[in-house]
GROMACS .gro file of C-alpha atoms in nm:
model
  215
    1UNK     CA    1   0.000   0.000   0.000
    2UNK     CA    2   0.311   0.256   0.083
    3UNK     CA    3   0.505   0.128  -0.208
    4UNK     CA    4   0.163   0.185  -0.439
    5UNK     CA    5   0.107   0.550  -0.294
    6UNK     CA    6   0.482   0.631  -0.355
    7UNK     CA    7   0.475   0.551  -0.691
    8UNK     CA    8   0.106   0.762  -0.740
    9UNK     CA    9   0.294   1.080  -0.547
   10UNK     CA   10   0.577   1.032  -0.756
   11UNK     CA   11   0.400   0.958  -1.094
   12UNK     CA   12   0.177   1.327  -1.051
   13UNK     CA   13   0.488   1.478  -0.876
   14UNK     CA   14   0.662   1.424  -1.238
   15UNK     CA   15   0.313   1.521  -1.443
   16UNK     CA   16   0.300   1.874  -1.262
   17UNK     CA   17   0.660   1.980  -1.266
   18UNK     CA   18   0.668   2.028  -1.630
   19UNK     CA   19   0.762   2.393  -1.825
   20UNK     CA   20   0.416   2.533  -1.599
   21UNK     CA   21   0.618   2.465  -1.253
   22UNK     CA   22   0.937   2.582  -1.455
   23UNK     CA   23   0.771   2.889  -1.544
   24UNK     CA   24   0.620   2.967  -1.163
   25UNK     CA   25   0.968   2.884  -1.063
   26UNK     CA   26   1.156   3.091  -1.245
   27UNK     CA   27   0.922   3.369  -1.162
   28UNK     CA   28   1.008   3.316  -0.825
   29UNK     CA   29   1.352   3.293  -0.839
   30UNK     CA   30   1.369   3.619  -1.044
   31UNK     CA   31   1.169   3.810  -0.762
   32UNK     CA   32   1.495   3.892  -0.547
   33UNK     CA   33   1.624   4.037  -0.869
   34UNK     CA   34   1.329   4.269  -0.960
   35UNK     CA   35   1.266   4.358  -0.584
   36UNK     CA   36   1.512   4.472  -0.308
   37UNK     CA   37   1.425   4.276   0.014
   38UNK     CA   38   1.680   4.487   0.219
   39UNK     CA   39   1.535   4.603   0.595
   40UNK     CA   40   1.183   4.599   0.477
   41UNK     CA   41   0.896   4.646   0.652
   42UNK     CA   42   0.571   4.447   0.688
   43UNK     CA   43   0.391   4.672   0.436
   44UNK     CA   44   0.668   4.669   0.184
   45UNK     CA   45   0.742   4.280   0.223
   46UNK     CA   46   0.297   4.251   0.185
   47UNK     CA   47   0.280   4.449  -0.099
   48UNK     CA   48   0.540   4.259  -0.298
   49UNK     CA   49   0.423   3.887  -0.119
   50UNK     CA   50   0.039   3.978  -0.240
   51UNK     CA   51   0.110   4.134  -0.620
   52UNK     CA   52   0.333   3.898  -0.707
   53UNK     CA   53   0.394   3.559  -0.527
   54UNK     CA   54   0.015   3.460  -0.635
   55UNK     CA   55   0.055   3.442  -0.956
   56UNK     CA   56   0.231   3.105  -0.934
   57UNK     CA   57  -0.097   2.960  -0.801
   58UNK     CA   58  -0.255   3.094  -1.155
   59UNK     CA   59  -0.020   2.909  -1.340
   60UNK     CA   60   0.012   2.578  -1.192
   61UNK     CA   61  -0.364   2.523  -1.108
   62UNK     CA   62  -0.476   2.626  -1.474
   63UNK     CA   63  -0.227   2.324  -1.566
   64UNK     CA   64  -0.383   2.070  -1.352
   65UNK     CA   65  -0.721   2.168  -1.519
   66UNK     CA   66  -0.533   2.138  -1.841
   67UNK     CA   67  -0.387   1.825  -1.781
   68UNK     CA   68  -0.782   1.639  -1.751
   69UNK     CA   69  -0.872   1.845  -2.088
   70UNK     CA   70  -0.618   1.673  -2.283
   71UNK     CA   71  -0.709   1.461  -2.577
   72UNK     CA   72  -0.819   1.145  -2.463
   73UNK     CA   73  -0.807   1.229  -2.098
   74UNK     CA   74  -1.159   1.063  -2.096
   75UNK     CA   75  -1.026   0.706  -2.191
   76UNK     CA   76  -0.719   0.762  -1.949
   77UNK     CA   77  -0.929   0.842  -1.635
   78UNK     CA   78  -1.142   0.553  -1.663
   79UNK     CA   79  -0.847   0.288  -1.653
   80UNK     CA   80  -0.760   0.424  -1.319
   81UNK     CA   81  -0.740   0.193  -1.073
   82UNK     CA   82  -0.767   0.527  -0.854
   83UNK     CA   83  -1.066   0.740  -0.771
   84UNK     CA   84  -0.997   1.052  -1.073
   85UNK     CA   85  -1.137   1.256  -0.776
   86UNK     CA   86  -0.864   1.181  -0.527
   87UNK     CA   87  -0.571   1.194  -0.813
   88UNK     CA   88  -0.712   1.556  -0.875
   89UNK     CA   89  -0.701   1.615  -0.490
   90UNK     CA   90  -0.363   1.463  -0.480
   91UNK     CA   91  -0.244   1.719  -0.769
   92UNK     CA   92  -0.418   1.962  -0.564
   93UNK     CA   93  -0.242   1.966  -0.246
   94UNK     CA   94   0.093   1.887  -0.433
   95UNK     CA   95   0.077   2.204  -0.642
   96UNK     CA   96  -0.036   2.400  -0.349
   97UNK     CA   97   0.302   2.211  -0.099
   98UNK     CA   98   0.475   2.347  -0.463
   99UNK     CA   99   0.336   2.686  -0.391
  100UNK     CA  100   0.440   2.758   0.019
  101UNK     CA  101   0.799   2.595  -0.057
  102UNK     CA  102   0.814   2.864  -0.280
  103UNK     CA  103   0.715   3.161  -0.119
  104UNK     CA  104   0.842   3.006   0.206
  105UNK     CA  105   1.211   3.060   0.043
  106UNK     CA  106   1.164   3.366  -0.101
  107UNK     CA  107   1.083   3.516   0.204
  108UNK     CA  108   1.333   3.313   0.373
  109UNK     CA  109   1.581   3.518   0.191
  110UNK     CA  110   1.399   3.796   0.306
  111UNK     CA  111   1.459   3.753   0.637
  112UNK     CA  112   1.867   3.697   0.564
  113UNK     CA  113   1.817   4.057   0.419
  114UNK     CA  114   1.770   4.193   0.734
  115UNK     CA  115   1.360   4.262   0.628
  116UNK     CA  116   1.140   4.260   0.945
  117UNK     CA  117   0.812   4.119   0.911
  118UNK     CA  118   0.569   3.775   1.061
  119UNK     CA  119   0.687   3.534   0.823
  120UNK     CA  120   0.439   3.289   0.892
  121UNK     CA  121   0.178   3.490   0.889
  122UNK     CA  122   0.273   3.670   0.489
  123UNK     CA  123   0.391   3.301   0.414
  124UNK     CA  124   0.046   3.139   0.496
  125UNK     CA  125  -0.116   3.483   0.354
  126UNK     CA  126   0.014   3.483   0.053
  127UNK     CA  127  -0.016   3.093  -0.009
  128UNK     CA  128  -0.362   3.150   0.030
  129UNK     CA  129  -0.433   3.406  -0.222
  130UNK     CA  130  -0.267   3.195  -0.442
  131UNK     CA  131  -0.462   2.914  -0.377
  132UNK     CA  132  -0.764   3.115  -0.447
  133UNK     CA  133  -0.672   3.276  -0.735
  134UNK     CA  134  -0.577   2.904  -0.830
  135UNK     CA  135  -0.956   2.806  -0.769
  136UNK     CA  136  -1.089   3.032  -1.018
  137UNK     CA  137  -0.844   2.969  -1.288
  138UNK     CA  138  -0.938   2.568  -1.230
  139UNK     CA  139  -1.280   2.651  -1.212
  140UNK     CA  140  -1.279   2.830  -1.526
  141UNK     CA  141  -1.062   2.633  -1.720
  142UNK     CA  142  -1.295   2.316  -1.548
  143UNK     CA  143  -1.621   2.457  -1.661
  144UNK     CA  144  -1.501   2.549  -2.021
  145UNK     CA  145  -1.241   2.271  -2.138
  146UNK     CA  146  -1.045   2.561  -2.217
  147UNK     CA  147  -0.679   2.631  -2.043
  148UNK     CA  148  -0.675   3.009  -2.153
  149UNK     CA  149  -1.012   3.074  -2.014
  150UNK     CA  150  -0.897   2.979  -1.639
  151UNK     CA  151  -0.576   3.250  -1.709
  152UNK     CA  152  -0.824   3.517  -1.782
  153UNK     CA  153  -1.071   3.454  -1.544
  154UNK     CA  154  -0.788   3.441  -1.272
  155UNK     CA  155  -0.614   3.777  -1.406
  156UNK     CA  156  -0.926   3.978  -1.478
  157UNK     CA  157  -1.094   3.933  -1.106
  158UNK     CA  158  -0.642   3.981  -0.969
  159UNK     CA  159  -0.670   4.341  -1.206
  160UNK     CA  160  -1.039   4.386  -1.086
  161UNK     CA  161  -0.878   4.328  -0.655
  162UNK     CA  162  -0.601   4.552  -0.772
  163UNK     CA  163  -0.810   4.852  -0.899
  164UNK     CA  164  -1.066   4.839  -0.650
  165UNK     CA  165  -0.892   4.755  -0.369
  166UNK     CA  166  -1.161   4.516  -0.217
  167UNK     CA  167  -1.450   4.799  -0.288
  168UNK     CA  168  -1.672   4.522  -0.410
  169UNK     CA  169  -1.518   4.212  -0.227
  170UNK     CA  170  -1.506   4.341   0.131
  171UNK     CA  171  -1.426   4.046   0.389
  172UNK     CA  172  -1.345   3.884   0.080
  173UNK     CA  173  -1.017   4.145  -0.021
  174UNK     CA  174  -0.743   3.960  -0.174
  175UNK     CA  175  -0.445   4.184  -0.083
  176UNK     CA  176  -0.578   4.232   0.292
  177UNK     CA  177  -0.200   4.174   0.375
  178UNK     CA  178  -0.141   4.506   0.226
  179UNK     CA  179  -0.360   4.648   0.449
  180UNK     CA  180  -0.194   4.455   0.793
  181UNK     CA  181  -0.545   4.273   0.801
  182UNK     CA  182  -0.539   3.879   0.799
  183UNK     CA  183  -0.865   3.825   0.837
  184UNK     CA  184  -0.988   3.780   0.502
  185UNK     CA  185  -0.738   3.548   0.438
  186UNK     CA  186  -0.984   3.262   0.627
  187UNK     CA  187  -1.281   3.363   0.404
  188UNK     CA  188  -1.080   3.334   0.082
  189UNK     CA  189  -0.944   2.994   0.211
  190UNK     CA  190  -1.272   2.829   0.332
  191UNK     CA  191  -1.417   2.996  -0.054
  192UNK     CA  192  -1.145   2.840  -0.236
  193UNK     CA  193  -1.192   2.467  -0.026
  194UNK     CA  194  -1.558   2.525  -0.113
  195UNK     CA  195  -1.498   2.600  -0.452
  196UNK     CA  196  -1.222   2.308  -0.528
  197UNK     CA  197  -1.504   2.086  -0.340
  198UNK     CA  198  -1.767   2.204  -0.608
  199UNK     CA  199  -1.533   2.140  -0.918
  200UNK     CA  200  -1.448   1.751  -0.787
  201UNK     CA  201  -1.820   1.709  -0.758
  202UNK     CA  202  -1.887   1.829  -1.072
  203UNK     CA  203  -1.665   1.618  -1.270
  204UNK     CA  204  -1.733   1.305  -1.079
  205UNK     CA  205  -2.123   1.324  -1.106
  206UNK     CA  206  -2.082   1.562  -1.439
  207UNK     CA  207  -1.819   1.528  -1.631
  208UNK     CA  208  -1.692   1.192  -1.665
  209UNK     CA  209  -2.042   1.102  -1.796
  210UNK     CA  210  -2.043   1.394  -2.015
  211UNK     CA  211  -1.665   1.261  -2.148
  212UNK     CA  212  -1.798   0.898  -2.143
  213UNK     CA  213  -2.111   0.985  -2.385
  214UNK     CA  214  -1.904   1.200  -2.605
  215UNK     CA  215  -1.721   0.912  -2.691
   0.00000   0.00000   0.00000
C-alpha cells in the first residue's frame, strides 16, 4: 500500500513539474532580482508577497485543469485503478506544498536581508491568495475545457482586486495583507476549499459522464 502510494505521489509529482512549474519557478527565483528585500517592513514585504507571489498559483492550477482536458483524458481516467477525484485532490495539495515551498524561500531570503516582518503569517497569507486565485483559474478552465479561459478569469478578477482595492469584495479582499489585516485570508481559504469541493463534484457526477457519452 506505501510502495503503491509512492509511486502515485511520484508519478503526478513528475506530471505537474513540467515547463508550468518551470515557469512559476523561475518567476520566483527572479523576484529577489526585480525587488530589493533589504530592511523591509511588513507593508513593503505585503505588498510585494500579495502582487506577485500569487501568480504562481494561476499558473500551476490552470495546468492541472489542463492536464484532464487533454485529448483522450476521458479514456485515461477511466483505466484508473484510482478514484480521478482523489488523483485531482492529490495534484491539488501537491501544487499548493509546490506553492508555500516557494514563497516560504523567497521570504526566507527575506529575512537573511535583514527585512522585518511575521513570516508565517505573509507566508500562509500569501499561499492563500494563491490558492484562491488558483480556484478560479481551475474553475474556469474546469467549466469550459479551455486552459486560456482559467488565465483570464484568474487575471481579470487579480486586475479587478487591484483597482478596486476590495470595494466590491469586502471580507473577501485579496491583498488584505497590504492592508496589515489577515482576516480575510480565512474567508478566501474556506471559498477556495468550497470552490475546489464544487469542481471535484462536478466532474465526478458531471463530467466523466459527459466525457464517457461523447465518446
Amino acid at each position: 500500500m506505501v510502495a503503491r502510494l509512492s509511486k502515485l505521489i511520484w508519478y503526478n509529482t513528475r506530471i505537474l513539474l513540467d515547463w508550468n512549474a518551470a515557469a512559476a519557478f523561475v518567476l520566483m527565483v527572479l523576484a529577489p532580482f526585480i525587488f530589493s528585500f533589504d530592511l523591509l517592513k511588513y507593508k513593503e514585504v505585503a505588498k510585494v508577497a500579495e502582487l506577485y507571489f500569487p501568480i504562481t498559483g494561476i499558473i500551476l492550477f490552470t495546468y492541472i485543469v489542463g492536464i484532464e482536458n487533454h485529448e483522450h483524458a476521458a479514456e485515461l481516467v477511466n483505466i484508473r485503478t484510482v478514484p480521478h477525484v482523489l488523483v485531482l485532490v492529490g495534484r491539488m495539495l501537491l501544487a499548493a506544498c509546490f506553492i508555500i515551498a516557494m514563497i516560504a524561500s523567497v521570504l526566507y531570503y527575506a529575512k537573511l536581508k535583514d527585512a522585518v516582518f511575521p513570516f508565517w503569517e505573509i507566508t500562509a497569507g500569501t499561499t492563500i491568495t494563491a490558492v484562491f486565485l488558483g480556484s478560479i483559474a481551475f474553475t474556469s478552465g474546469n467549466l469550459t475545457n479551455q486552459t486560456s479561459a482559467g488565465y483570464i478569469m484568474a487575471f481579470a478578477y487579480y486586475l479587478m482586486e487591484y483597482a478596486s482595492k476590495g470595494n466590491y469584495t469586502g471580507k473577501f479582499y485579496l491583498f488584505s495583507l497590504m492592508k496589515q489585516d489577515f482576516t480575510p485570508k480565512y474567508y478566501l481559504l474556506a471559498a477556495a476549499i468550497s470552490i475546489f469541493i464544487l469542481n471535484l463534484i462536478y466532474i465526478h457526477k458531471f463530467k466523466s459522464k459527459l466525457n464517457t457519452s461523447d465518446d
